[in-house]
GROMACS .gro file of C-alpha atoms in nm:
model
  227
    1MET     CA    1   1.891  -0.488  -2.186
    2ALA     CA    2   1.594  -0.343  -1.988
    3SER     CA    3   1.620  -0.139  -1.684
    4VAL     CA    4   1.391  -0.370  -1.496
    5GLY     CA    5   1.461  -0.721  -1.359
    6LYS     CA    6   1.720  -0.890  -1.149
    7PRO     CA    7   1.846  -0.650  -0.888
    8MET     CA    8   2.216  -0.629  -0.808
    9LEU     CA    9   2.495  -0.436  -0.642
   10PHE     CA   10   2.819  -0.383  -0.817
   11VAL     CA   11   3.131  -0.282  -0.611
   12PRO     CA   12   3.439  -0.374  -0.817
   13PRO     CA   13   3.663  -0.574  -0.781
   14LEU     CA   14   3.439  -0.779  -0.584
   15PRO     CA   15   3.201  -0.995  -0.798
   16PRO     CA   16   2.847  -0.877  -0.860
   17PHE     CA   17   2.606  -0.919  -0.546
   18PRO     CA   18   2.248  -1.030  -0.623
   19LEU     CA   19   1.985  -0.907  -0.403
   20PRO     CA   20   1.713  -1.125  -0.267
   21GLU     CA   21   1.336  -1.073  -0.350
   22LYS     CA   22   1.271  -1.020   0.011
   23GLY     CA   23   1.460  -0.988   0.342
   24VAL     CA   24   1.752  -0.752   0.457
   25VAL     CA   25   2.096  -0.743   0.330
   26VAL     CA   26   2.356  -0.593   0.581
   27LEU     CA   27   2.661  -0.397   0.424
   28GLY     CA   28   2.973  -0.335   0.645
   29ARG     CA   29   3.326  -0.425   0.753
   30SER     CA   30   3.214  -0.704   0.994
   31SER     CA   31   3.268  -1.071   0.879
   32SER     CA   32   2.904  -1.124   0.966
   33CYS     CA   33   2.771  -0.879   0.691
   34HIS     CA   34   2.623  -1.015   0.387
   35LEU     CA   35   2.844  -0.779   0.166
   36ARG     CA   36   3.159  -0.734   0.339
   37LEU     CA   37   3.349  -0.401   0.266
   38HIS     CA   38   3.708  -0.392   0.405
   39ASP     CA   39   3.824  -0.017   0.418
   40VAL     CA   40   3.850   0.155   0.752
   41ASP     CA   41   3.615   0.429   0.675
   42THR     CA   42   3.334   0.171   0.679
   43SER     CA   43   3.146   0.068   1.001
   44ARG     CA   44   3.117  -0.281   1.119
   45GLN     CA   45   2.755  -0.267   1.031
   46HIS     CA   46   2.711   0.043   0.822
   47ALA     CA   47   2.394   0.003   0.626
   48GLU     CA   48   2.135  -0.224   0.526
   49ILE     CA   49   1.898  -0.271   0.232
   50ALA     CA   50   1.553  -0.394   0.287
   51CYS     CA   51   1.417  -0.601  -0.012
   52ASP     CA   52   1.060  -0.687  -0.078
   53THR     CA   53   0.805  -0.668  -0.381
   54SER     CA   54   0.769  -0.292  -0.348
   55GLY     CA   55   1.141  -0.211  -0.410
   56TYR     CA   56   1.468  -0.176  -0.236
   57VAL     CA   57   1.535   0.059   0.040
   58LEU     CA   58   1.881   0.163   0.180
   59ARG     CA   59   1.894   0.260   0.549
   60ASP     CA   60   2.199   0.388   0.718
   61LEU     CA   61   2.263   0.200   1.058
   62ASN     CA   62   2.403   0.501   1.260
   63SER     CA   63   2.747   0.464   1.079
   64THR     CA   64   3.032   0.686   1.182
   65ASN     CA   65   3.072   0.842   0.837
   66GLY     CA   66   2.743   0.809   0.692
   67SER     CA   67   2.575   0.652   0.373
   68PHE     CA   68   2.560   0.863   0.050
   69VAL     CA   69   2.319   0.804  -0.250
   70ASN     CA   70   2.423   1.028  -0.570
   71GLY     CA   71   2.634   1.231  -0.351
   72GLU     CA   72   2.376   1.311  -0.090
   73ARG     CA   73   2.395   1.185   0.261
   74VAL     CA   74   2.095   0.990   0.354
   75GLU     CA   75   1.928   0.807   0.641
   76LYS     CA   76   1.683   0.616   0.447
   77ARG     CA   77   1.640   0.616   0.056
   78ARG     CA   78   1.446   0.390  -0.201
   79LEU     CA   79   1.687   0.283  -0.485
   80GLU     CA   80   1.640   0.333  -0.843
   81PRO     CA   81   1.836   0.181  -1.123
   82GLY     CA   82   2.180   0.350  -1.168
   83ASP     CA   83   2.188   0.492  -0.806
   84ARG     CA   84   2.551   0.536  -0.678
   85ILE     CA   85   2.573   0.439  -0.309
   86GLN     CA   86   2.890   0.572  -0.129
   87ILE     CA   87   2.982   0.371   0.183
   88GLY     CA   88   3.318   0.465   0.317
   89ALA     CA   89   3.582   0.439   0.013
   90ASN     CA   90   3.348   0.215  -0.158
   91LEU     CA   91   3.129   0.317  -0.473
   92ILE     CA   92   2.848   0.078  -0.504
   93VAL     CA   93   2.601   0.089  -0.805
   94PHE     CA   94   2.257  -0.045  -0.778
   95CYS     CA   95   2.134  -0.210  -1.126
   96GLN     CA   96   1.844  -0.409  -1.241
   97LEU     CA   97   1.909  -0.653  -1.510
   98ASP     CA   98   1.739  -0.882  -1.735
   99SER     CA   99   1.660  -1.239  -1.642
  100ASP     CA  100   1.967  -1.390  -1.830
  101ILE     CA  101   2.166  -1.327  -1.506
  102GLU     CA  102   2.103  -1.587  -1.237
  103ALA     CA  103   2.249  -1.622  -0.883
  104GLY     CA  104   2.415  -1.923  -0.788
  105GLY     CA  105   2.654  -2.061  -0.534
  106ALA     CA  106   2.679  -1.960  -0.172
  107PHE     CA  107   2.849  -1.717   0.054
  108SER     CA  108   3.208  -1.771   0.144
  109GLU     CA  109   3.379  -1.606   0.439
  110GLY     CA  110   3.364  -1.236   0.388
  111ASP     CA  111   3.301  -1.247   0.009
  112ALA     CA  112   3.019  -1.167  -0.203
  113LYS     CA  113   2.793  -1.422  -0.350
  114THR     CA  114   2.909  -1.600  -0.658
  115VAL     CA  115   2.699  -1.500  -0.963
  116ILE     CA  116   2.658  -1.732  -1.271
  117VAL     CA  117   2.572  -1.547  -1.579
  118GLU     CA  118   2.427  -1.743  -1.888
  119ARG     CA  119   2.610  -1.690  -2.208
  120PRO     CA  120   2.374  -1.532  -2.465
  121ALA     CA  121   2.352  -1.759  -2.801
  122LEU     CA  122   2.592  -1.634  -3.069
  123GLY     CA  123   2.399  -1.367  -3.283
  124GLU     CA  124   2.213  -1.222  -2.987
  125ALA     CA  125   2.298  -0.875  -2.865
  126PHE     CA  126   2.212  -0.677  -2.551
  127GLN     CA  127   2.231  -0.316  -2.481
  128GLY     CA  128   2.154  -0.036  -2.211
  129ASP     CA  129   2.201   0.294  -2.076
  130LEU     CA  130   2.537   0.363  -1.917
  131ALA     CA  131   2.355   0.583  -1.655
  132GLU     CA  132   2.166   0.277  -1.531
  133ILE     CA  133   2.442   0.007  -1.587
  134PRO     CA  134   2.790   0.157  -1.595
  135PRO     CA  135   3.074   0.007  -1.798
  136PHE     CA  136   3.244  -0.171  -1.504
  137ALA     CA  137   2.929  -0.342  -1.433
  138VAL     CA  138   2.865  -0.463  -1.799
  139ILE     CA  139   3.245  -0.569  -1.804
  140GLN     CA  140   3.205  -0.785  -1.496
  141ILE     CA  141   2.883  -0.942  -1.645
  142LEU     CA  142   3.081  -1.044  -1.966
  143GLU     CA  143   3.362  -1.168  -1.763
  144MET     CA  144   3.145  -1.395  -1.542
  145GLY     CA  145   2.939  -1.506  -1.851
  146ARG     CA  146   3.272  -1.591  -2.035
  147ASN     CA  147   3.147  -1.418  -2.330
  148THR     CA  148   3.319  -1.375  -2.665
  149GLY     CA  149   3.243  -1.071  -2.866
  150VAL     CA  150   3.268  -0.689  -2.886
  151LEU     CA  151   3.121  -0.438  -2.631
  152LYS     CA  152   3.049  -0.093  -2.817
  153ILE     CA  153   3.041   0.212  -2.591
  154ASP     CA  154   2.872   0.520  -2.751
  155SER     CA  155   2.970   0.802  -2.534
  156ASP     CA  156   3.066   1.160  -2.598
  157GLY     CA  157   3.355   1.115  -2.349
  158ALA     CA  158   3.505   0.800  -2.481
  159PRO     CA  159   3.338   0.632  -2.758
  160GLY     CA  160   3.504   0.299  -2.882
  161ARG     CA  161   3.491  -0.076  -2.854
  162LEU     CA  162   3.633  -0.333  -2.627
  163TRP     CA  163   3.665  -0.713  -2.738
  164PHE     CA  164   3.636  -1.008  -2.518
  165LYS     CA  165   3.743  -1.358  -2.559
  166ARG     CA  166   3.591  -1.608  -2.319
  167GLY     CA  167   3.533  -1.327  -2.057
  168ASP     CA  168   3.889  -1.192  -2.083
  169PRO     CA  169   3.954  -0.840  -2.240
  170ILE     CA  170   4.196  -0.850  -2.523
  171HIS     CA  171   4.162  -0.556  -2.737
  172ALA     CA  172   4.023  -0.210  -2.719
  173GLU     CA  173   3.994   0.098  -2.934
  174ALA     CA  174   3.894   0.438  -2.814
  175LYS     CA  175   3.949   0.757  -3.015
  176ASP     CA  176   4.318   0.764  -3.062
  177GLN     CA  177   4.402   0.489  -2.818
  178ILE     CA  178   4.431   0.126  -2.837
  179GLY     CA  179   4.503  -0.158  -2.598
  180PHE     CA  180   4.470  -0.107  -2.233
  181ASP     CA  181   4.466   0.261  -2.232
  182ALA     CA  182   4.166   0.258  -2.450
  183ALA     CA  183   3.997   0.011  -2.222
  184LEU     CA  184   4.055   0.237  -1.932
  185ALA     CA  185   3.883   0.514  -2.112
  186LEU     CA  186   3.601   0.311  -2.192
  187VAL     CA  187   3.563   0.206  -1.826
  188HIS     CA  188   3.527   0.574  -1.720
  189ALA     CA  189   3.253   0.655  -1.968
  190LYS     CA  190   2.956   0.794  -1.778
  191ILE     CA  191   2.671   0.907  -2.022
  192GLY     CA  192   2.565   0.720  -2.338
  193ARG     CA  193   2.475   0.375  -2.437
  194PHE     CA  194   2.640   0.055  -2.465
  195SER     CA  195   2.566  -0.283  -2.671
  196PHE     CA  196   2.736  -0.610  -2.680
  197GLU     CA  197   2.755  -0.832  -2.977
  198PRO     CA  198   2.867  -1.209  -2.950
  199LEU     CA  199   3.120  -1.283  -3.221
  200ALA     CA  200   3.308  -1.600  -3.313
  201ASP     CA  201   3.637  -1.430  -3.410
  202THR     CA  202   3.818  -1.161  -3.223
  203PRO     CA  203   4.129  -0.942  -3.316
  204GLU     CA  204   4.474  -0.996  -3.193
  205ALA     CA  205   4.543  -0.929  -2.843
  206THR     CA  206   4.667  -0.593  -2.725
  207ILE     CA  207   4.558  -0.623  -2.373
  208GLN     CA  208   4.758  -0.860  -2.121
  209ALA     CA  209   4.546  -0.789  -1.804
  210SER     CA  210   4.237  -0.936  -1.645
  211VAL     CA  211   3.913  -0.766  -1.571
  212THR     CA  212   4.009  -0.731  -1.203
  213GLN     CA  213   4.340  -0.555  -1.296
  214LEU     CA  214   4.162  -0.324  -1.545
  215LEU     CA  215   3.902  -0.228  -1.294
  216LEU     CA  216   4.164  -0.183  -1.014
  217GLU     CA  217   4.366   0.058  -1.228
  218ALA     CA  218   4.054   0.248  -1.318
  219SER     CA  219   3.979   0.288  -0.941
  220ARG     CA  220   4.325   0.391  -0.878
  221GLN     CA  221   4.302   0.676  -1.139
  222ILE     CA  222   3.993   0.796  -0.970
  223ASP     CA  223   4.131   0.792  -0.626
  224GLU     CA  224   4.436   0.974  -0.728
  225GLY     CA  225   4.236   1.231  -0.924
  226LEU     CA  226   4.404   1.155  -1.248
  227LEU     CA  227   4.057   1.187  -1.451
   0.00000   0.00000   0.00000
């Protein structure tokens, strides 16, 4: 998977949000925002992303608590693949993905746009850098594509594998862990590479949780300082 292509925002457990080729996307707590963020530390119209052929620029809209990119408070910042945007309690990752991801559907009230991901043909694999596309983003892509196969994480922190069946996580192995705990460890991996290999067969299920439940638990662990 290349680091250039379709620009998207990832803010789990919301679905991935595709950015347009041109125009302005407003982020905030108001129902009128294109990407609505519900926590109380987010202003009604908190920030915007200006989109054009020259790139994508985040601008703070005089918000109460500020906008941050990679831990630095900013008024205006050009976004690069893998940038972490902090708005209120929300961690948003800017990614650029290959053209096998297509935006579809329409806005529903207060929700992010629905994204349809094409399933790669059996035998094709894709890969990338975790610094540019974090594990939770890859996992959401596989869920929405209803992919079956194995996601391999090559990381010093938590190398391992996570199997999917029609987009659902069913089994994981990481160091001395298996099942849900192993999947959580893989979600938290920060540095390394990932690759996904489509498969016809999958192992016996050891995970009885959806992608949303997995990502919510991972977020809870971060919020409570359990990592």
